[in-house]
Coordinates of C-alpha atoms (C1' of nucleotides) in Angstrom, one line a residue:
Chain S
M1072 CA -0.3 0.1 -0.5
D1073 CA 2.5 2.4 1.0
G1074 CA 5.9 2.5 1.3
R1075 CA 6.8 1.4 3.9
E1076 CA 4.9 -1.9 3.6
T1077 CA 6.9 -2.1 0.5
G1078 CA 9.5 -2.2 2.3
E1079 CA 8.2 -4.7 4.1
L1080 CA 7.8 -7.0 1.3
K1081 CA 11.2 -6.2 0.2
T1082 CA 12.8 -7.9 3.2
T1083 CA 10.4 -10.9 2.7
I1084 CA 11.5 -11.2 -0.4
D1085 CA 14.5 -11.0 0.9
Q1086 CA 14.6 -14.0 3.0
I1087 CA 12.5 -16.1 -0.1
S1088 CA 15.6 -15.4 -2.1
M1089 CA 17.5 -16.8 0.8
A1090 CA 15.7 -20.4 -0.1
N1091 CA 18.1 -20.9 -2.9
S1092 CA 21.1 -19.4 -0.8
T1093 CA 20.6 -15.8 -1.6
V1094 CA 21.0 -12.9 0.5
F1095 CA 19.7 -9.7 -0.1
S1096 CA 21.3 -6.8 1.6
D1097 CA 19.0 -4.1 0.7
E1098 CA 16.3 -3.0 3.0
I1099 CA 16.7 -6.0 6.0
I1100 CA 13.8 -4.7 8.5
P1101 CA 16.2 -3.6 11.5
G1102 CA 16.2 -5.6 14.3
S1103 CA 14.0 -8.3 12.8
S1104 CA 15.3 -11.5 13.7
F1105 CA 15.5 -12.0 10.3
A1106 CA 17.4 -9.4 9.1
S1107 CA 19.9 -10.2 11.6
F1108 CA 20.1 -13.7 10.1
A1109 CA 20.4 -12.2 6.5
S1110 CA 23.2 -10.4 7.6
S1111 CA 24.8 -13.0 8.7
G1112 CA 25.4 -14.1 5.4
G1113 CA 22.6 -17.4 6.7
S1114 CA 20.2 -19.3 4.5
I1115 CA 17.1 -19.7 6.4
F1116 CA 15.4 -22.1 4.2
D1117 CA 18.4 -24.5 2.8
M1118 CA 17.5 -26.7 5.7
S1119 CA 19.6 -29.3 4.5
D1120 CA 22.9 -26.3 4.6
N1121 CA 21.5 -26.4 8.5
N1122 CA 21.9 -30.1 8.9
Q1123 CA 25.6 -30.1 10.1
R1124 CA 25.4 -28.0 12.7
G1125 CA 21.6 -28.3 13.7
S1126 CA 20.0 -25.4 13.8
G1127 CA 17.3 -25.4 11.3
F1128 CA 14.9 -22.8 10.2
M1129 CA 12.4 -22.9 13.4
D1130 CA 16.3 -22.4 15.0
L1131 CA 16.3 -19.4 13.5
L1132 CA 12.9 -18.7 14.4
G1133 CA 13.9 -19.3 17.9
F1134 CA 11.9 -22.4 17.3
Q1135 CA 14.2 -24.7 18.9
D1136 CA 13.4 -24.1 21.9
F1137 CA 9.9 -25.9 21.1
N1138 CA 12.2 -29.2 20.0
M1139 CA 10.4 -28.5 16.7
P1140 CA 9.6 -32.2 15.3
P1141 CA 10.5 -34.2 12.0
S1142 CA 6.6 -35.8 12.0
L1143 CA 5.3 -32.0 11.0
F1144 CA 7.8 -33.0 7.8
D1145 CA 7.7 -36.1 8.0
F1146 CA 5.4 -36.0 4.7
S1147 CA 7.4 -39.2 3.2
S1148 CA 5.8 -41.3 5.0
S1149 CA 3.8 -44.1 4.1
Q1150 CA 0.8 -42.5 3.6
T1151 CA 1.7 -40.5 1.1
T1152 CA 0.3 -40.8 -1.6
S1153 CA 0.0 -38.9 -4.9
S1154 CA 2.4 -36.1 -5.4
S1155 CA 5.8 -37.5 -6.4
S1156 CA 7.0 -33.5 -5.0
S1157 CA 6.0 -31.3 -2.5
S1158 CA 6.8 -28.7 -1.4
M1159 CA 5.9 -26.6 1.8
M1160 CA 5.7 -22.7 2.7
M1161 CA 4.7 -20.9 5.2
V1162 CA 4.3 -17.2 5.7
M1163 CA 2.7 -16.1 8.7
M1164 CA 1.0 -12.3 8.1
P1165 CA 0.7 -10.1 10.6
P1166 CA -2.0 -7.5 11.5
H1167 CA 1.0 -5.5 10.8
H1168 CA 3.9 -4.1 11.1
Q1169 CA 4.5 -4.1 14.9
Q1170 CA 7.3 -6.0 16.0
Q1171 CA 9.5 -6.5 18.6
Q1172 CA 6.7 -6.4 20.6
Q1173 CA 6.6 -10.0 21.6
P1174 CA 9.4 -11.1 24.4
P1175 CA 12.2 -12.8 23.1
L1176 CA 12.4 -16.9 23.0
A1177 CA 15.1 -18.7 24.9
S1178 CA 17.2 -17.5 22.6
P1179 CA 17.1 -14.1 22.7
T1180 CA 19.3 -13.6 19.1
S1181 CA 16.6 -15.7 17.6
T1182 CA 13.2 -14.3 18.1
P1183 CA 10.4 -15.3 15.1
T1184 CA 9.9 -11.8 14.5
A1185 CA 11.2 -9.9 11.4
V1186 CA 8.9 -10.0 8.8
A1187 CA 5.6 -7.7 9.4
L1188 CA 3.9 -8.6 5.6
P1189 CA 1.7 -6.4 4.7
E1190 CA -2.4 -7.0 6.2
R1191 CA -4.2 -6.4 3.6
E1192 CA -7.7 -6.3 5.0
S1193 CA -8.2 -3.0 8.1
T1194 CA -7.2 -4.0 10.9
T1195 CA -4.1 -2.0 10.8
S1196 CA -4.7 1.4 11.7
E1197 CA -6.9 1.0 14.2
V1198 CA -5.6 -0.9 17.0
L1199 CA -9.1 -1.1 19.5
N1200 CA -7.5 -1.8 22.7
G1201 CA -3.9 -1.4 22.0
S1202 CA -2.1 -4.0 23.4
T1203 CA 0.1 -6.1 22.3
A1204 CA -1.9 -8.7 24.6
P1205 CA -2.8 -11.8 22.1
T1206 CA -6.3 -12.0 21.4
T1207 CA -7.9 -14.2 24.5
P1208 CA -10.6 -16.8 24.2
N1209 CA -13.5 -15.6 25.7
S1210 CA -15.2 -19.4 26.4
S1211 CA -18.2 -18.4 27.7
S1212 CA -19.0 -15.2 24.7
I1213 CA -18.9 -18.2 22.3
S1214 CA -21.8 -20.6 22.1
S1215 CA -23.2 -19.0 18.6
S1216 CA -22.5 -20.2 15.6
S1217 CA -22.7 -17.3 14.0
N1218 CA -20.4 -14.9 16.0
E1219 CA -17.4 -16.7 16.2
A1220 CA -15.6 -14.8 14.3
A1221 CA -16.0 -11.9 16.6
A1222 CA -15.6 -13.7 20.1
N1223 CA -12.4 -15.1 18.3
K1224 CA -11.7 -11.7 17.9
N1225 CA -10.6 -9.4 20.9
E1226 CA -12.6 -8.7 24.0
D1227 CA -13.6 -4.8 23.3
Q1228 CA -14.9 -6.3 20.6
T1229 CA -16.8 -9.4 21.9
T1230 CA -18.2 -6.9 24.6
T1231 CA -19.7 -4.4 22.1
K1232 CA -20.8 -6.9 20.4
A1233 CA -22.2 -8.7 23.5
Q1234 CA -24.3 -5.6 23.5
D1235 CA -25.1 -5.3 20.6
E1236 CA -26.8 -8.5 20.0
E1237 CA -28.2 -7.8 23.6
A1238 CA -29.5 -4.9 22.2
D1239 CA -31.2 -6.4 19.4
E1240 CA -32.6 -9.1 21.6
Q1241 CA -34.5 -7.0 24.2
N1242 CA -35.4 -4.7 21.0
Q1243 CA -36.9 -7.4 19.0
D1244 CA -37.1 -5.5 16.2
P1245 CA -39.1 -6.7 13.5
E1246 CA -36.6 -6.0 10.9
K1247 CA -33.5 -7.5 12.6
T1248 CA -35.2 -11.8 12.4
Q1249 CA -35.0 -9.7 8.3
K1250 CA -31.8 -10.2 8.9
Q1251 CA -30.0 -10.8 11.7
L1252 CA -26.8 -10.6 10.1
K1253 CA -24.4 -7.6 11.5
P1254 CA -25.4 -6.4 14.3
K1255 CA -21.8 -4.8 13.6
K1256 CA -20.6 -1.3 15.1
K1257 CA -19.1 1.2 12.8
N1258 CA -14.9 2.5 13.9
Q1259 CA -15.0 -0.7 15.1
K1260 CA -12.7 -2.4 12.4
R1261 CA -12.0 -6.0 12.1
Q1262 CA -10.0 -7.2 14.0
R1263 CA -7.6 -9.8 12.2
E1264 CA -5.6 -12.8 14.4
P1265 CA -2.0 -13.7 12.9
R1266 CA -2.7 -15.1 10.2
F1267 CA -0.1 -17.9 8.7
A1268 CA 0.0 -19.7 5.7
F1269 CA 1.7 -22.8 3.4
M1270 CA 1.8 -23.7 0.6
T1271 CA 1.6 -27.3 -0.2
K1272 CA 1.6 -29.3 -3.5
S1273 CA -1.7 -31.5 -3.0
E1274 CA -4.5 -33.2 -4.7
V1275 CA -6.5 -32.2 -2.4
D1276 CA -7.5 -28.7 -0.8
N1277 CA -8.6 -29.4 2.5
L1278 CA -5.3 -31.0 4.6
D1279 CA -6.0 -33.0 7.3
D1280 CA -4.4 -31.6 10.1
G1281 CA -5.8 -33.3 12.9
Y1282 CA -8.5 -31.0 13.5
R1283 CA -12.5 -30.9 12.5
W1284 CA -13.3 -28.0 10.6
R1285 CA -16.5 -26.8 9.3
K1286 CA -16.8 -25.4 5.9
Y1287 CA -18.4 -22.1 6.5
G1288 CA -17.7 -20.3 2.9
Q1289 CA -16.8 -20.7 -0.5
K1290 CA -15.6 -17.7 -2.6
A1291 CA -14.3 -17.2 -6.3
V1292 CA -10.8 -16.0 -6.3
K1293 CA -10.3 -13.0 -8.0
N1294 CA -7.9 -14.2 -11.2
S1295 CA -8.0 -17.6 -10.2
P1296 CA -10.2 -20.5 -11.8
Y1297 CA -10.3 -22.3 -8.2
P1298 CA -12.5 -21.0 -5.7
R1299 CA -11.2 -19.7 -2.6
S1300 CA -13.0 -22.3 0.6
Y1301 CA -13.4 -20.9 4.3
Y1302 CA -13.5 -23.7 6.8
R1303 CA -13.5 -22.9 11.3
C1304 CA -13.0 -25.1 13.9
T1305 CA -15.8 -26.7 14.7
T1306 CA -14.8 -27.1 18.0
A1307 CA -16.9 -24.9 20.5
A1308 CA -15.1 -21.8 21.5
C1309 CA -12.6 -22.2 19.0
G1310 CA -12.2 -19.7 16.4
V1311 CA -9.4 -20.6 14.8
K1312 CA -10.3 -20.2 10.9
K1313 CA -8.6 -21.6 7.9
R1314 CA -8.7 -20.6 4.0
V1315 CA -7.6 -23.0 1.2
E1316 CA -7.5 -22.5 -1.7
R1317 CA -5.6 -23.6 -5.6
S1318 CA -2.9 -21.5 -6.9
S1319 CA -4.3 -20.7 -10.4
D1320 CA -1.0 -20.8 -12.3
D1321 CA -0.1 -24.2 -10.3
P1322 CA -2.7 -26.4 -9.8
S1323 CA -1.2 -28.3 -8.1
T1324 CA 0.0 -26.1 -4.9
V1325 CA -3.2 -25.2 -2.3
V1326 CA -2.6 -22.0 -0.3
T1327 CA -3.9 -22.6 3.0
T1328 CA -4.3 -20.2 5.7
Y1329 CA -4.8 -20.3 9.2
E1330 CA -6.1 -17.4 11.1
G1331 CA -6.0 -17.6 14.8
Q1332 CA -5.5 -20.0 17.7
H1333 CA -7.0 -23.4 18.7
T1334 CA -7.7 -23.2 22.4
H1335 CA -7.4 -26.9 22.1
P1336 CA -5.7 -29.7 21.3
S1337 CA -6.3 -31.7 18.6
P1338 CA -8.9 -33.8 18.1
I1339 CA -6.8 -36.2 16.4
M1340 CA -3.4 -37.3 18.1
P1341 CA -0.9 -37.5 15.3
R1342 CA 0.7 -40.1 14.4
G1343 CA 3.7 -41.1 16.2
T1344 CA 3.0 -39.3 19.1
M1345 CA 0.6 -41.2 20.3
G1346 CA 1.3 -42.2 24.4
I1347 CA 3.8 -39.6 24.0
A1348 CA 4.0 -37.4 27.0
P1349 CA 4.6 -34.1 27.2
L1350 CA 8.0 -32.5 27.6
P1351 CA 8.5 -31.7 31.2
D1352 CA 8.8 -27.5 29.9
Q1353 CA 6.1 -28.6 27.4
P1354 CA 2.8 -28.5 29.7
S1355 CA 0.2 -29.1 26.3
A1356 CA 0.6 -30.4 23.0
F1357 CA -1.2 -27.1 21.9
S1358 CA 0.8 -24.9 23.8
S1359 CA 4.3 -23.4 23.5
S1360 CA 5.1 -24.1 20.2
P1361 CA 3.5 -23.1 17.4
F1362 CA 4.0 -26.3 16.1
G1363 CA 2.4 -27.8 18.9
V1364 CA 1.7 -31.5 18.9
Q1365 CA 5.4 -32.1 17.4
Q1366 CA 7.2 -30.2 19.5
L1367 CA 6.8 -33.6 21.4
L1368 CA 8.8 -35.7 19.9
P1369 CA 12.4 -36.0 20.7
H1370 CA 15.1 -33.0 19.8
H1371 CA 17.2 -36.2 18.2
H1372 CA 14.2 -37.8 16.1
Y1373 CA 14.4 -34.7 14.8
Q1374 CA 18.0 -34.4 14.0
Q1375 CA 18.4 -37.8 12.5
Q1376 CA 15.0 -37.2 10.7
Q1377 CA 16.4 -34.2 9.2
Q1378 CA 19.5 -36.6 8.3
Q1379 CA 17.7 -39.2 6.5
Q1380 CA 15.6 -37.0 4.4
Q1381 CA 17.3 -34.0 3.7
P1382 CA 14.0 -32.1 4.2
Q1383 CA 14.1 -29.0 2.3
Y1384 CA 11.1 -26.6 3.5
S1385 CA 10.7 -23.2 3.0
Y1386 CA 9.2 -20.4 4.7
I1387 CA 8.8 -17.3 5.3
Y1388 CA 7.2 -16.0 8.2
S1389 CA 6.6 -12.8 10.0
S1390 CA 5.1 -11.1 13.0
A1391 CA 2.6 -9.3 14.3
P1392 CA 1.3 -6.7 16.5
S1393 CA -0.5 -9.4 19.0
L1394 CA 1.9 -12.1 17.5
N1395 CA 3.6 -13.1 20.9
I1396 CA 4.9 -16.3 20.5
S1397 CA 5.9 -17.0 23.8
S1398 CA 3.3 -15.9 25.9
P1399 CA 1.7 -17.1 27.9
A1400 CA -1.8 -17.2 26.8
Y1401 CA -3.4 -20.1 25.9
G1402 CA -0.6 -22.0 27.4
G1403 CA 1.7 -21.1 25.6
G1404 CA 2.0 -19.4 22.5
A1405 CA -0.5 -16.3 21.5
F1406 CA 0.3 -17.1 18.7
N1407 CA 0.0 -21.1 18.0
P1408 CA -0.7 -22.0 14.2
S1409 CA -1.4 -25.8 15.8
S1410 CA -3.7 -26.2 13.4
F1411 CA -0.9 -26.9 11.0
S1412 CA 0.8 -28.0 14.3
T1413 CA -0.7 -31.5 14.7
G1414 CA 1.9 -33.3 13.0
L1415 CA -0.5 -34.6 11.5
L1416 CA -0.4 -33.6 7.5
Q1417 CA -1.6 -36.5 6.1
E1418 CA -1.0 -34.5 3.4
R1419 CA 0.2 -36.0 0.4
Y1420 CA 3.6 -33.4 1.3
N1421 CA 7.0 -35.2 0.0
F1422 CA 10.0 -33.1 1.3
G1423 CA 13.5 -34.2 0.0
S1424 CA 13.2 -33.3 -3.5
P1425 CA 16.3 -30.9 -3.3
S1426 CA 14.6 -29.0 -5.1
S1427 CA 11.2 -28.5 -3.6
S1428 CA 13.3 -24.8 -1.6
S1429 CA 13.3 -23.3 -4.6
S1430 CA 10.0 -25.0 -6.3
A1431 CA 7.9 -23.6 -3.3
V1432 CA 9.1 -20.3 -3.3
S1433 CA 8.7 -20.3 -7.3
N1434 CA 5.1 -21.8 -6.3
L1435 CA 4.3 -18.9 -4.3
L1436 CA 5.6 -16.5 -6.5
R1437 CA 3.1 -17.9 -9.0
D1438 CA 0.6 -18.0 -6.9
H1439 CA -2.9 -15.6 -7.0
G1440 CA -4.3 -16.3 -4.8
L1441 CA -4.5 -15.4 -1.4
L1442 CA -0.9 -14.9 -1.7
Q1443 CA -0.9 -12.6 -4.0
D1444 CA -2.5 -10.8 -2.0
I1445 CA -0.2 -10.7 0.8
V1446 CA 2.9 -10.7 -0.8
P1447 CA 2.2 -9.0 -4.5
Q1448 CA 5.8 -8.2 -4.5
I1449 CA 7.9 -11.5 -3.5
R1450 CA 6.4 -13.1 -6.5
K1451 CA 7.6 -10.2 -8.5
E1452 CA 11.0 -9.9 -7.6
A1453 CA 11.6 -13.4 -7.5
K1454 CA 10.9 -13.4 -10.9
E1455 CA 13.0 -11.2 -12.2
E1456 CA 15.5 -13.3 -9.7
D1457 CA 14.7 -16.7 -11.9
H1458 CA 15.8 -14.9 -14.1
L1459 CA 18.8 -13.7 -12.9
H1460 CA 19.2 -17.6 -12.6
Q1461 CA 17.9 -18.6 -16.4
Chain K
dC1306 C1' -31.0 -36.3 14.5
dG1307 C1' -26.2 -34.8 14.3
dC1308 C1' -23.0 -32.8 11.6
dG1309 C1' -20.9 -30.9 7.6
dT1310 C1' -21.1 -28.9 2.7
dT1311 C1' -23.7 -25.8 -0.4
dT1312 C1' -24.8 -21.2 -2.0
dG1313 C1' -26.7 -17.1 -2.6
dA1314 C1' -27.4 -12.4 0.1
dC1315 C1' -25.3 -9.4 3.0
dC1316 C1' -21.6 -6.8 5.5
dA1317 C1' -17.4 -3.7 5.5
dG1318 C1' -13.4 -1.8 3.6
dC1319 C1' -11.7 0.4 0.0
dG1320 C1' -10.0 2.9 -4.3
dC1321 C1' -12.2 5.9 -7.4
Chain V
dG32 C1' -21.7 8.1 -3.7
dC33 C1' -21.1 3.7 -6.2
dG34 C1' -18.7 -0.8 -7.3
dC35 C1' -15.3 -4.5 -6.7
dT36 C1' -13.9 -7.2 -3.2
dG37 C1' -13.1 -10.5 1.0
dG38 C1' -15.3 -12.3 4.7
dT39 C1' -19.2 -13.9 6.7
dC40 C1' -24.1 -15.8 7.2
dA41 C1' -27.8 -18.4 7.5
dA42 C1' -31.2 -21.8 5.3
dA43 C1' -31.1 -25.4 2.6
dC44 C1' -29.9 -29.4 1.5
dG45 C1' -26.7 -34.6 1.6
dC46 C1' -25.1 -38.1 4.4
dG47 C1' -24.2 -41.6 8.1

DNA sequence: CGCGTTTGACCAGCGC
DNA sequence: GCGCTGGTCAAACGCG
C-alpha cells in the first residue's frame, strides 16, 4: 500500500531469496531476527544446509525451544499418496508491521519476529485495545456459531458485539429478524488474528491437520478459476479459521491460511506422537509451540530425520503486533498455528526433493490467490531473480 | 438427528 | 457515492 509496506515486502522477498542461498542485502528490517540472520549470511530455507550444524529454520525463528519435531515434515511416510514431489511454504501474516513486542524466546537472538507482511484488511491502522496481548479465548461468549468470528477478535469487540446482540434481543425489532446479520458497529475495524499460511503440493484442498473444520463459505477468487474455501474449527470456543485455495497457475499447489489459535488440543493425536508425554517444559500439545504437538517428539528424532531425509522446506515468516509467541496466553504462545501443528498434515507432502525449496518459492511466486494478496511483491522480485538464474 | 457442505445474500472496507 | 472484493451468514440440503 505504501512505501513502508513495500519495504516490508521487500524484506520478505529477501528471505525468500535466501531459499536459493541468495541473500539480499537491501532493506532488511532493522531489528528483525530475520534481518540479523540475513545480514549474517545465513540460509534460512535450506534445511539441509543446517543439518550439519543442527540449526534449522525453526531454530532461526526461535522455535528451537519447541523441539521442532520431524513429524511435522515427515511427509514421505506411507501415507503419502499422489504427489511425487511436494513443497511447503509458510507465511505468517501479521495484522501489521509492529514488531518486537513479543518477548524473546529462550534464545533472544532468534526471536521469530522480523518480517511483517502487510495486512490486506483494515486491521492495522486502528488497534482497538492497543495491547500487545494476544487475543484471549472467551469461552463464555462463544456459544453461538454466528458470532464465533467476533468472539475471536478481542474482548473489547466481543463485549461490544455482545451488547449489541443483547440490545437486539431486547428490541425485538422485526426488521432485525429479517436479517440478523451484522450487529457490527462502525468504527470497529475488524481485528484479525495473526495468520499463518503455507503452500503445499497436494491434490486435496482441505488438508487433514488433525482438527475438525466446518466449511462456512466459498468464494470465487479473482484471477483464479479455483474457489477459495473458508473453514472454521468446529470446536466450541475455538474461533480458528482457515482458508484454502488452489493456485491458479499451479493447480497442484494448495495455499492454506490459518487464522487464529486453537484453544484446545487436536482431537486427533498425530501419527507418531501417540502416547508420548509432553516434555517437562511443554505443558500441552497445543501450547508453547507454534507447532504444537510436534514438539512432543524428541529432538534427536528431529535431527535424525533431517539427516535421513534432508527435507527442504521453505517458509516465509513474519510476526504481528499481537503475535506473541512466547506469551503465556493459551498456555504458551499467543500465536499457535496448531492446526498446522498437529503433525498430522496427512496430506501428500514429500519433502526431500533437492529443488523443493526453490520450487516452493516459485510456487508461491506464481500463485495468484491468497498469497498474491499477501506478498504481491515477492512474486515480482522473485521472478526477476528467476530470470537472473536462467 | 446430528453434523457438515453448498450457496446465494449480505456486509464492511477500500479505491476511484 | 458507487462499485468491487473479501469475508461471513444462514437456510437448505445431503449424508451417515
